[in-house]
Amino acid sequence: MRFSFSWSTRHQQVIFKQRFNFSSNFNNLNRSLNAHIKPFSLPSSQRSFSKTSSFNNIDLQILKERLCEVVGPPNISTAESTRLQHGKDESHHRAQIPDIVVFPSNTQEVSEVAKVCTDMKVTMVPFGTGTGMEGGCVCTHGGVSVDLSRMAEIREYQQADFSVCVEPGVTRLALNEYLRGDGLWFPVDPGADASLCGMAATSASGTNAVRYGTMRENVRNLEVVLSDGTIIHTAGQGRHTVKSSAGYNLTNLFVGSEGTLGFITSATLKLYGIPDTMTSAVCQFDEVERAVTAVLHVLQCGVAVARIEFHGSEKQTEEDASVVGDIFADAGASGFQWASSLSERNRLWKARHDTLYAILATRPGPQITQLSTDVCVPISQLTKAITDTEKDLEDHKLPGYILGHVGDGNYHVTFLYDTGSETETQLVGKLSERIVERALELNGTCTGEHGTGFGKKKYLVREAGPDSVSLMKQIKHLLDPHGLMNPGKVLP
């Protein structure tokens, strides 16, 4: 069974109210979202295909011809619209576009593309679904965007071994639809229907992390193309064992590397059985401290939870629900909404996953944009981190919305601000930095699941220490000696 608990503060109650209002009136929602669509105009130097790269003296026509020999003319683009699409993710970071976009269809083509780019010293940036939140796919040095979405095969499915090998074009929802008939699923759920290989690249997690862990705990093997075109299998070709103590853990080296060490062209993932019974619920607390305390008590009771969720048989469901209900009632929870049917459970979680759209609807306008940041702290420090953040928002009278994964200490803050106002823009930047600094002061991390990208690389030395970052740079240089793989990301 699955018990889904979503804590809420005064800020969050507005979110869910807006979401349910707009879910029943799509016309209003569409008008609100359209108000946030901003026209974007490229600099005149980038509107048409140039003869040379805007970042170096590479002859782009020769580069294009060589890449066409690898992937074929239909699988390469220099169109402004395509380049723009591949120079922006869902973050607030401004678009920085590639010179060329290529669409390889298999690992060998990715390898040959890498060889061409290395030979001509052209930068390469992997692209999956573009759902990142820290500018991971932004092409800071122009170059080639390598769109892996056309590699969309499920290569190997071992039902008895609870294992599946997928290519970058396979998304989370597509995989679970494929598996559903066999009673299996892949539970890591960041909200977006992201590329599974992209999720591995950012070490994504989401609302199920308490029970199932992050991508780091659920990837058994990776196929990776290095910058020089070398193809490796981090755990050995075809291997998908539950555990291994042989050699260095190369798989986890590439999980979370965000395309800076190589292209992930397949990921072998750990699968789970779909629970027999699932029940979801939403409730509210007047104080964050009460919510966190209640969650800690649930975890200490040994209830098998996921987002705060528990899975099992119908009998176990009733027992766990009784325990959790008593704990939450003692902590002052109210406004319970229970859901047992699939449609009702999906409705509750869709409200959580679509929160960003509800937030945008609260402040429409062509110059209004959002900045969403995430941090993670030890659970014991979560109350302080959130209450201090709430105070910052109230003191500065700035629209801000807090969402959290109470069970693992990860929380998100989304700001809405007017890009035409220098005062608001600077204030949002200042408050975003303060959230990260506070997390680091509490022995947390600058990002729990969004990734480092180039938005948070400046915090890495403070978090990991100069010697650790120096070692990371040596690893980067060893695997990518010319600095061509997704430059400007992760490492300061």
PDB file of N, CA and C in Angstrom, residues 68 91 103 356 425 447:
ATOM      1  N   CYS A  68      27.314  15.237 -41.061  1.00  0.00           N
ATOM      2  CA  CYS A  68      26.335  14.659 -41.987  1.00  0.00           C
ATOM      3  C   CYS A  68      26.769  13.276 -42.462  1.00  0.00           C
ATOM      4  N   SER A  91      14.819  25.892 -16.490  1.00  0.00           N
ATOM      5  CA  SER A  91      15.310  26.781 -15.441  1.00  0.00           C
ATOM      6  C   SER A  91      15.160  28.240 -15.857  1.00  0.00           C
ATOM      7  N   PHE A 103      21.202  14.462 -34.309  1.00  0.00           N
ATOM      8  CA  PHE A 103      20.265  13.483 -33.752  1.00  0.00           C
ATOM      9  C   PHE A 103      20.753  12.068 -34.079  1.00  0.00           C
ATOM     10  N   LEU A 356       4.022  23.786 -10.217  1.00  0.00           N
ATOM     11  CA  LEU A 356       4.676  24.910 -10.883  1.00  0.00           C
ATOM     12  C   LEU A 356       3.692  25.693 -11.738  1.00  0.00           C
ATOM     13  N   THR A 425      14.671  41.401  -9.295  1.00  0.00           N
ATOM     14  CA  THR A 425      15.645  40.447  -9.825  1.00  0.00           C
ATOM     15  C   THR A 425      16.816  40.267  -8.859  1.00  0.00           C
ATOM     16  N   THR A 447      22.223  21.244  -3.530  1.00  0.00           N
ATOM     17  CA  THR A 447      21.172  20.692  -4.388  1.00  0.00           C
ATOM     18  C   THR A 447      20.892  19.246  -4.023  1.00  0.00           C
TER      19      THR A 447
END
